[in-house]
Tab-separated table of C-alpha atoms in Angstrom:
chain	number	residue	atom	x	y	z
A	515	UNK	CA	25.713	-23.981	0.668
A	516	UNK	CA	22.743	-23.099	-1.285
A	517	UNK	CA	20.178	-21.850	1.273
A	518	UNK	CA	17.224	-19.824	0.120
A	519	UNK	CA	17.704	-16.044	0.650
A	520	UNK	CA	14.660	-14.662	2.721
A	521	UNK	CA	13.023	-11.533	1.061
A	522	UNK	CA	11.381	-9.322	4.029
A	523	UNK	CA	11.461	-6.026	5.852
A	524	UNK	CA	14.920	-4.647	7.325
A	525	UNK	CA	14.166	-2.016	9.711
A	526	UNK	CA	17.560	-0.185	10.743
A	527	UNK	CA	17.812	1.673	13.928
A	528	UNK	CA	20.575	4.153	14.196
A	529	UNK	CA	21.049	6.191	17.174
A	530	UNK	CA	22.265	10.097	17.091
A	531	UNK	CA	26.105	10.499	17.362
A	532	UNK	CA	26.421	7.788	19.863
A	533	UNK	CA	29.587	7.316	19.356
A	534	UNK	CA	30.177	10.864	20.697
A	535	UNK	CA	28.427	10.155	24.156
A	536	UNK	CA	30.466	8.879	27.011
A	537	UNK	CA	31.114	5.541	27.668
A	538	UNK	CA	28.878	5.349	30.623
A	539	UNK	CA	26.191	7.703	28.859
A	540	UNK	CA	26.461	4.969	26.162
A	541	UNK	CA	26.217	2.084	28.086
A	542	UNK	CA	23.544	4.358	30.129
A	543	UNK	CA	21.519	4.914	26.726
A	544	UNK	CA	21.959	1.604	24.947
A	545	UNK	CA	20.690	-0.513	28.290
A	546	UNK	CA	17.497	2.054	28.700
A	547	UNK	CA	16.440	1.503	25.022
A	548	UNK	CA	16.886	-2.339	25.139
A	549	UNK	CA	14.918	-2.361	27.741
A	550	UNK	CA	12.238	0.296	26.967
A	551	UNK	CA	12.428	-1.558	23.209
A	552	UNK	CA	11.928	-4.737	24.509
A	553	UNK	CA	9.251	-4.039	26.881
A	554	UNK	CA	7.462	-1.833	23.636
A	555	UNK	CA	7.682	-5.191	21.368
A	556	UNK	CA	6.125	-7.651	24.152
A	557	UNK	CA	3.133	-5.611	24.402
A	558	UNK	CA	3.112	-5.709	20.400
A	559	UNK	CA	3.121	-9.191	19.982
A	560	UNK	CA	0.806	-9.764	23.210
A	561	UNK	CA	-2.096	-7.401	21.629
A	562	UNK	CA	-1.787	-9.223	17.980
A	563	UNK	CA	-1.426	-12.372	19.735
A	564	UNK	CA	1.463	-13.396	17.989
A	565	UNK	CA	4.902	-15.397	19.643
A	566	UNK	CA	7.722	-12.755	18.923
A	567	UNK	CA	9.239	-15.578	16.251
A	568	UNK	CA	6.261	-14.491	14.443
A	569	UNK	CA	7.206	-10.494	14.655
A	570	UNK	CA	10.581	-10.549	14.290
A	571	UNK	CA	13.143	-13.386	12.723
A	572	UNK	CA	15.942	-11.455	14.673
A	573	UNK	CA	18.169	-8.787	15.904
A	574	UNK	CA	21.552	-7.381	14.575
A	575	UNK	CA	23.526	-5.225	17.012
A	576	UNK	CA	25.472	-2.677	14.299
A	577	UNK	CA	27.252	-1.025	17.777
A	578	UNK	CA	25.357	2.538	17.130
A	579	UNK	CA	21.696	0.768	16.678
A	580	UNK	CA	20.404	-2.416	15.509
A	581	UNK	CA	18.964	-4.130	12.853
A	582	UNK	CA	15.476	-6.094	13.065
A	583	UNK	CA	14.382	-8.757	10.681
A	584	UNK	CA	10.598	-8.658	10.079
A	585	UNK	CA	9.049	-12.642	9.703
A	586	UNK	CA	8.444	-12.927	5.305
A	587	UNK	CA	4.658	-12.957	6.398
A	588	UNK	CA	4.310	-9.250	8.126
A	589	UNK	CA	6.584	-7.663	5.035
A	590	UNK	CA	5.086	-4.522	4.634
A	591	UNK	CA	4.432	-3.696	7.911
A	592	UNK	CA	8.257	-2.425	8.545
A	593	UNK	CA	7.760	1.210	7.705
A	594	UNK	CA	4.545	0.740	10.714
A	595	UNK	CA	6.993	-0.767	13.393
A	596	UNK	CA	10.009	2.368	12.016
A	597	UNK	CA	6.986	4.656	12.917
A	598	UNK	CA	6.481	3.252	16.468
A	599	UNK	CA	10.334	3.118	17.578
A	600	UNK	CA	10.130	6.876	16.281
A	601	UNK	CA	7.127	7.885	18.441
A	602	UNK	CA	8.861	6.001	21.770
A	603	UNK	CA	12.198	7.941	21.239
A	604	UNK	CA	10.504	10.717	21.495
A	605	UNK	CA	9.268	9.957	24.633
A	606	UNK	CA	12.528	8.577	25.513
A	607	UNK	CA	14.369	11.750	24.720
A	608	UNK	CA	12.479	13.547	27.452
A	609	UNK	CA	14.076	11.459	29.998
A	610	UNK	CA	17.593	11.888	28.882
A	611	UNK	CA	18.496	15.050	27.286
A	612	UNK	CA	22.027	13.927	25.634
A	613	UNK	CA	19.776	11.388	23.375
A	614	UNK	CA	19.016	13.202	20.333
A	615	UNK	CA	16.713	10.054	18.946
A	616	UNK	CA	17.097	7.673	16.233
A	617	UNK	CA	17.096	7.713	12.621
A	618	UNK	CA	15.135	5.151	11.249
A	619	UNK	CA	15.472	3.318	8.019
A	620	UNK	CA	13.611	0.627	6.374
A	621	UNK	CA	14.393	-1.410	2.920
A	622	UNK	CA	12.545	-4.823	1.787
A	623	UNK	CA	15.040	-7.327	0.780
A	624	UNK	CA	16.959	-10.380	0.893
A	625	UNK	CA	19.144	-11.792	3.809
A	626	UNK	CA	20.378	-15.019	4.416
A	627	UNK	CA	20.262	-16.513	7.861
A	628	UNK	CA	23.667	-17.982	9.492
A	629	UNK	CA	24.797	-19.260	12.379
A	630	UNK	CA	28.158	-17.717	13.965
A	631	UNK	CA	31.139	-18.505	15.855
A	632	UNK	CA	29.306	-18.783	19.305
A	633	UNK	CA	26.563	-20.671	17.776
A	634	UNK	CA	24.137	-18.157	17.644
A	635	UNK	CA	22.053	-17.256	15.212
A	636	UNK	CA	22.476	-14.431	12.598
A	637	UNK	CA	21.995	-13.002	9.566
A	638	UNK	CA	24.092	-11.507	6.253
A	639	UNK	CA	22.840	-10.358	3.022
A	640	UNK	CA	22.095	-7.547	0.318
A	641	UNK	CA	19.110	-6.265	2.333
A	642	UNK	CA	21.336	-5.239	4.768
A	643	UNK	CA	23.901	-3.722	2.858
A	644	UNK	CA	20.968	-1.569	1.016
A	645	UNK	CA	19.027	-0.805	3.836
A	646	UNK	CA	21.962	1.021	5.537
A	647	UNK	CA	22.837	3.198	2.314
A	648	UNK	CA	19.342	4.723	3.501
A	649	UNK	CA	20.647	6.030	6.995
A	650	UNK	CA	23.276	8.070	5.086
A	651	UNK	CA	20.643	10.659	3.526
A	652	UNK	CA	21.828	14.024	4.732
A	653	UNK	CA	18.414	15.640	4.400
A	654	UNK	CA	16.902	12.500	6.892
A	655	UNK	CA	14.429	14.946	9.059
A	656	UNK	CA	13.618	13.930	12.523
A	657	UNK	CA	10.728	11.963	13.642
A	658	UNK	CA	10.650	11.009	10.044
A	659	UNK	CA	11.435	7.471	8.551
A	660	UNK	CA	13.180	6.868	5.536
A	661	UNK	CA	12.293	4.010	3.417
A	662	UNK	CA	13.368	2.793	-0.193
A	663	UNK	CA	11.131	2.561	-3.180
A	664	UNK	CA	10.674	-1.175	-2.821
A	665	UNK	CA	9.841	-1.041	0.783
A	666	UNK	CA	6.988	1.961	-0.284
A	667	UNK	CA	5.723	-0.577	-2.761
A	668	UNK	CA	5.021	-3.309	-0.449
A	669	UNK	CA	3.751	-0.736	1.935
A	670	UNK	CA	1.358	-0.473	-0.500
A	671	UNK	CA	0.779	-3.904	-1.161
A	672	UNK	CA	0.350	-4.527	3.218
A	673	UNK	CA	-2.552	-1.370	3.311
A	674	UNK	CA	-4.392	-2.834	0.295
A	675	UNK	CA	-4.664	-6.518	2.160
A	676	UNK	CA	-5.306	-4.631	5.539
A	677	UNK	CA	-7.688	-1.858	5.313
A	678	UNK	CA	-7.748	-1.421	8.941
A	679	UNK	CA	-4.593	-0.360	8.794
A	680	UNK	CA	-5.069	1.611	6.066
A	681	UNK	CA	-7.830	3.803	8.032
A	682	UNK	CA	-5.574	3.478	10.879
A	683	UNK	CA	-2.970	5.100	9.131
A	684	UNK	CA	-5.207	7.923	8.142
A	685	UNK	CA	-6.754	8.475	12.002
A	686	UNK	CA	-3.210	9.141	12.627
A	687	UNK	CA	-2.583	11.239	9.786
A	688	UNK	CA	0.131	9.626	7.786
A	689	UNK	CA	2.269	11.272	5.399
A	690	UNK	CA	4.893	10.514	2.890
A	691	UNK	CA	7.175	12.712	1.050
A	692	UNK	CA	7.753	13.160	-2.772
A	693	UNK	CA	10.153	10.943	-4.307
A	694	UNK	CA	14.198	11.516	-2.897
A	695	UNK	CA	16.457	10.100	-5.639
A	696	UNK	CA	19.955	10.556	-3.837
A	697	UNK	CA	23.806	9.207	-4.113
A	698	UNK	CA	24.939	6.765	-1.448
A	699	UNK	CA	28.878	6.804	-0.646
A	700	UNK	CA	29.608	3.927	-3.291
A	701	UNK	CA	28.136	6.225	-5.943
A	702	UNK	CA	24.969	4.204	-6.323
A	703	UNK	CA	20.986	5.248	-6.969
A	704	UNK	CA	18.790	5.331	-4.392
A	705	UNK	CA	15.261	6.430	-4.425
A	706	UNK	CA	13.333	6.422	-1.496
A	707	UNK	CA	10.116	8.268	0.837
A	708	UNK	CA	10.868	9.756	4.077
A	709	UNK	CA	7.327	8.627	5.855
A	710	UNK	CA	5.843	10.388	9.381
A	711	UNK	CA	2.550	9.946	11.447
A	712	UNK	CA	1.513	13.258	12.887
A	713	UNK	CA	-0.063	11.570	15.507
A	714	UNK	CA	2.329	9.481	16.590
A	715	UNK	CA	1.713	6.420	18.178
A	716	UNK	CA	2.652	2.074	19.200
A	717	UNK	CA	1.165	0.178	16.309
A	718	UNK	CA	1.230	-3.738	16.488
A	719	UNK	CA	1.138	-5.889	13.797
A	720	UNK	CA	-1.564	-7.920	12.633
A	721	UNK	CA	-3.585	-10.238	14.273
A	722	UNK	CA	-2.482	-14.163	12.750
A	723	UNK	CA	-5.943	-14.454	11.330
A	724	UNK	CA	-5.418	-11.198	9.435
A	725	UNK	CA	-1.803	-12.231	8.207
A	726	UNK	CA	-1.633	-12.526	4.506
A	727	UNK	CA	1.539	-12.941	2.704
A	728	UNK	CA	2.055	-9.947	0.479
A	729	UNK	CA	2.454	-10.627	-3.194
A	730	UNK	CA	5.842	-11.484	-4.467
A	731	UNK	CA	7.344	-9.275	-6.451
Protein backbone atom coordinates (compact mmCIF):
# COMPACT_ATOMS: atom_id res chain seq x y z
CA UNK A 1 0.00 0.00 0.00
CA UNK A 2 1.39 3.27 -0.89
CA UNK A 3 -1.24 5.83 0.21
CA UNK A 4 -0.29 9.44 0.61
CA UNK A 5 0.37 10.43 4.27
CA UNK A 6 -1.88 13.53 5.16
CA UNK A 7 0.15 16.43 6.79
CA UNK A 8 -2.39 18.48 9.19
CA UNK A 9 -3.17 19.50 12.73
CA UNK A 10 -3.37 16.72 15.61
CA UNK A 11 -5.05 18.18 18.48
CA UNK A 12 -4.74 15.69 21.58
CA UNK A 13 -7.15 15.84 24.38
CA UNK A 14 -6.09 14.26 27.58
CA UNK A 15 -8.20 14.30 30.54
CA UNK A 16 -6.77 14.73 34.35
CA UNK A 17 -6.04 11.35 36.09
CA UNK A 18 -9.04 9.73 34.67
CA UNK A 19 -7.98 6.71 35.14
CA UNK A 20 -8.12 7.41 38.91
CA UNK A 21 -11.95 8.36 38.88
CA UNK A 22 -14.50 5.69 39.42
CA UNK A 23 -15.88 3.72 36.93
CA UNK A 24 -19.20 5.36 37.01
CA UNK A 25 -17.52 8.93 37.58
CA UNK A 26 -15.69 7.91 34.35
CA UNK A 27 -18.34 6.79 32.39
CA UNK A 28 -20.23 9.90 34.18
CA UNK A 29 -17.36 12.34 32.83
CA UNK A 30 -16.51 10.83 29.47
CA UNK A 31 -20.50 10.80 28.32
CA UNK A 32 -20.91 14.68 29.64
CA UNK A 33 -17.87 15.83 27.55
CA UNK A 34 -18.93 13.90 24.36
CA UNK A 35 -21.82 15.41 24.57
CA UNK A 36 -20.98 18.98 25.73
CA UNK A 37 -17.93 18.49 22.89
CA UNK A 38 -20.13 17.56 20.37
CA UNK A 39 -22.77 20.02 20.89
CA UNK A 40 -19.54 22.87 21.12
CA UNK A 41 -18.29 21.60 17.48
CA UNK A 42 -21.93 21.76 15.74
CA UNK A 43 -22.28 25.26 16.61
CA UNK A 44 -18.58 25.68 15.16
CA UNK A 45 -19.14 24.35 11.96
CA UNK A 46 -22.84 25.89 11.78
CA UNK A 47 -21.38 29.64 12.34
CA UNK A 48 -18.40 29.04 9.60
CA UNK A 49 -20.82 27.28 7.55
CA UNK A 50 -18.81 24.43 7.03
CA UNK A 51 -20.12 20.33 6.99
CA UNK A 52 -18.08 18.86 10.02
CA UNK A 53 -16.01 16.66 7.14
CA UNK A 54 -14.70 20.00 6.48
CA UNK A 55 -13.59 20.68 10.38
CA UNK A 56 -12.49 17.62 11.34
CA UNK A 57 -11.22 14.33 9.18
CA UNK A 58 -11.87 12.32 12.48
CA UNK A 59 -11.78 11.20 15.99
CA UNK A 60 -9.38 8.80 17.91
CA UNK A 61 -10.62 7.58 21.30
CA UNK A 62 -6.94 7.10 23.26
CA UNK A 63 -9.33 5.74 26.50
CA UNK A 64 -8.18 8.94 28.77
CA UNK A 65 -9.08 11.64 25.83
CA UNK A 66 -9.15 11.70 22.20
CA UNK A 67 -7.47 12.63 19.31
CA UNK A 68 -9.01 15.02 16.48
CA UNK A 69 -7.76 15.24 12.96
CA UNK A 70 -8.04 18.80 11.57
CA UNK A 71 -9.13 18.69 7.42
CA UNK A 72 -5.24 19.61 5.47
CA UNK A 73 -7.13 22.94 4.55
CA UNK A 74 -7.81 24.52 8.27
CA UNK A 75 -3.97 23.40 9.38
CA UNK A 76 -3.07 26.04 11.50
CA UNK A 77 -6.06 26.61 13.12
CA UNK A 78 -5.43 23.55 15.73
CA UNK A 79 -3.76 25.51 18.47
CA UNK A 80 -7.43 27.94 18.00
CA UNK A 81 -9.79 24.83 18.42
CA UNK A 82 -6.95 23.45 21.71
CA UNK A 83 -7.86 27.01 23.01
CA UNK A 84 -11.67 26.54 22.82
CA UNK A 85 -11.87 22.84 24.38
CA UNK A 86 -9.67 24.64 27.17
CA UNK A 87 -12.10 27.55 27.78
CA UNK A 88 -15.33 24.87 27.84
CA UNK A 89 -13.54 22.63 30.48
CA UNK A 90 -13.40 25.24 32.44
CA UNK A 91 -16.82 25.73 32.42
CA UNK A 92 -17.28 22.12 32.61
CA UNK A 93 -15.25 21.77 35.74
CA UNK A 94 -17.74 23.90 37.62
CA UNK A 95 -20.32 21.35 37.19
CA UNK A 96 -18.36 18.43 38.37
CA UNK A 97 -15.79 19.01 40.90
CA UNK A 98 -13.75 15.53 40.54
CA UNK A 99 -12.85 16.83 36.79
CA UNK A 100 -9.69 18.57 37.09
CA UNK A 101 -9.78 19.59 33.08
CA UNK A 102 -7.82 18.60 30.19
CA UNK A 103 -4.43 19.00 29.00
CA UNK A 104 -4.30 19.94 25.62
CA UNK A 105 -1.71 19.26 23.03
CA UNK A 106 -1.34 20.08 19.48
CA UNK A 107 1.51 18.95 16.78
CA UNK A 108 1.21 19.42 12.77
CA UNK A 109 2.03 16.27 11.07
CA UNK A 110 1.53 13.30 9.07
CA UNK A 111 -1.09 10.44 9.56
CA UNK A 112 -2.26 7.98 7.35
CA UNK A 113 -5.91 7.13 7.17
CA UNK A 114 -7.06 3.27 7.58
CA UNK A 115 -9.85 1.42 7.82
CA UNK A 116 -10.14 -1.22 10.85
CA UNK A 117 -11.44 -4.45 11.80
CA UNK A 118 -15.16 -3.26 12.12
CA UNK A 119 -14.88 -1.33 9.01
CA UNK A 120 -14.62 1.89 10.36
CA UNK A 121 -12.57 4.41 9.62
CA UNK A 122 -9.26 5.41 11.36
CA UNK A 123 -6.15 6.74 11.42
CA UNK A 124 -2.16 5.77 12.31
CA UNK A 125 0.89 7.71 11.80
CA UNK A 126 4.01 9.78 13.09
CA UNK A 127 1.80 12.80 13.90
CA UNK A 128 0.32 10.90 16.38
CA UNK A 129 3.10 9.36 17.92
CA UNK A 130 4.74 13.08 18.20
CA UNK A 131 1.88 14.85 19.18
CA UNK A 132 1.46 12.70 22.35
CA UNK A 133 5.27 13.10 23.46
CA UNK A 134 3.78 16.77 24.02
CA UNK A 135 1.17 15.71 26.80
CA UNK A 136 4.12 14.31 28.83
CA UNK A 137 5.68 17.90 29.68
CA UNK A 138 5.75 18.01 33.45
CA UNK A 139 5.73 21.79 33.60
CA UNK A 140 2.19 21.68 31.19
CA UNK A 141 0.27 24.66 33.24
CA UNK A 142 -3.43 24.63 33.25
CA UNK A 143 -5.67 26.38 30.93
CA UNK A 144 -2.59 26.46 28.85
CA UNK A 145 -1.99 24.52 25.50
CA UNK A 146 1.06 23.02 24.53
CA UNK A 147 2.05 22.93 21.00
CA UNK A 148 5.34 21.87 19.06
CA UNK A 149 7.55 24.14 17.09
CA UNK A 150 6.09 23.06 13.78
CA UNK A 151 2.57 23.48 14.84
CA UNK A 152 3.73 27.38 16.15
CA UNK A 153 5.06 27.81 12.66
CA UNK A 154 1.99 27.13 10.81
CA UNK A 155 0.18 29.04 13.45
CA UNK A 156 1.98 31.59 12.05
CA UNK A 157 1.53 30.85 8.62
CA UNK A 158 -2.83 30.52 9.42
CA UNK A 159 -2.72 34.40 11.24
CA UNK A 160 -0.72 35.83 8.31
CA UNK A 161 -3.54 34.44 5.62
CA UNK A 162 -6.32 35.40 8.21
CA UNK A 163 -5.89 38.68 9.77
CA UNK A 164 -9.18 38.52 11.37
CA UNK A 165 -8.03 36.07 13.31
CA UNK A 166 -5.05 37.57 13.95
CA UNK A 167 -6.91 40.74 15.62
CA UNK A 168 -9.14 38.24 17.06
CA UNK A 169 -6.47 36.69 18.77
CA UNK A 170 -5.28 39.94 20.15
CA UNK A 171 -9.09 41.16 21.43
CA UNK A 172 -8.68 38.11 23.42
CA UNK A 173 -5.31 38.67 24.51
CA UNK A 174 -3.26 35.77 23.32
CA UNK A 175 -0.09 34.72 24.68
CA UNK A 176 2.64 32.30 24.04
CA UNK A 177 5.48 31.28 26.11
CA UNK A 178 9.31 31.34 25.40
CA UNK A 179 10.68 28.44 23.74
CA UNK A 180 10.45 24.82 26.08
CA UNK A 181 13.13 22.50 24.66
CA UNK A 182 12.38 19.29 26.85
CA UNK A 183 13.14 15.27 26.87
CA UNK A 184 10.24 12.99 26.02
CA UNK A 185 10.40 9.32 27.65
CA UNK A 186 12.25 7.81 24.47
CA UNK A 187 15.02 10.34 25.09
CA UNK A 188 14.10 12.48 22.12
CA UNK A 189 14.08 16.60 21.47
CA UNK A 190 11.19 18.36 21.69
CA UNK A 191 10.72 22.02 21.45
CA UNK A 192 7.54 23.46 21.79
CA UNK A 193 5.13 26.87 23.13
CA UNK A 194 2.69 26.42 25.79
CA UNK A 195 -0.09 29.02 24.21
CA UNK A 196 -3.24 30.68 26.46
CA UNK A 197 -6.04 33.29 25.67
CA UNK A 198 -6.72 35.38 28.72
CA UNK A 199 -9.99 35.88 27.59
CA UNK A 200 -11.03 32.76 26.93
CA UNK A 201 -13.49 31.95 24.58
CA UNK A 202 -15.42 29.28 21.43
CA UNK A 203 -13.58 30.20 18.28
CA UNK A 204 -14.81 28.59 14.92
CA UNK A 205 -12.91 28.12 12.09
CA UNK A 206 -13.00 29.92 9.00
CA UNK A 207 -15.63 30.68 6.84
CA UNK A 208 -15.03 28.30 3.25
CA UNK A 209 -14.57 31.50 1.34
CA UNK A 210 -11.79 32.50 3.73
CA UNK A 211 -10.10 28.93 3.63
CA UNK A 212 -6.69 29.06 2.16
CA UNK A 213 -4.39 26.19 2.25
CA UNK A 214 -1.37 27.14 4.30
CA UNK A 215 1.96 26.90 2.59
CA UNK A 216 3.69 23.61 2.54
CA UNK A 217 6.49 23.32 4.31
Amino acid sequence: MNQRAIDTDIVLIDIIDFSRLSMNEQLEIISYLSLTYKKMIQKMVKSSGIPMEKMLQGIIPTGDGFYCILHPNLKGFGPILGLSFIHFSDLIAKEYPYFRGIRVAVHTGKVHRFEDILGHENFVGDGLNECARYIEIKNLIISTVIISDRAYEVLQDFLHLHEDFHALLEKCEFRHSSLHTFQDKHNFTRNGYLIWMRKGGIIPPPKPDWSIPSKKR
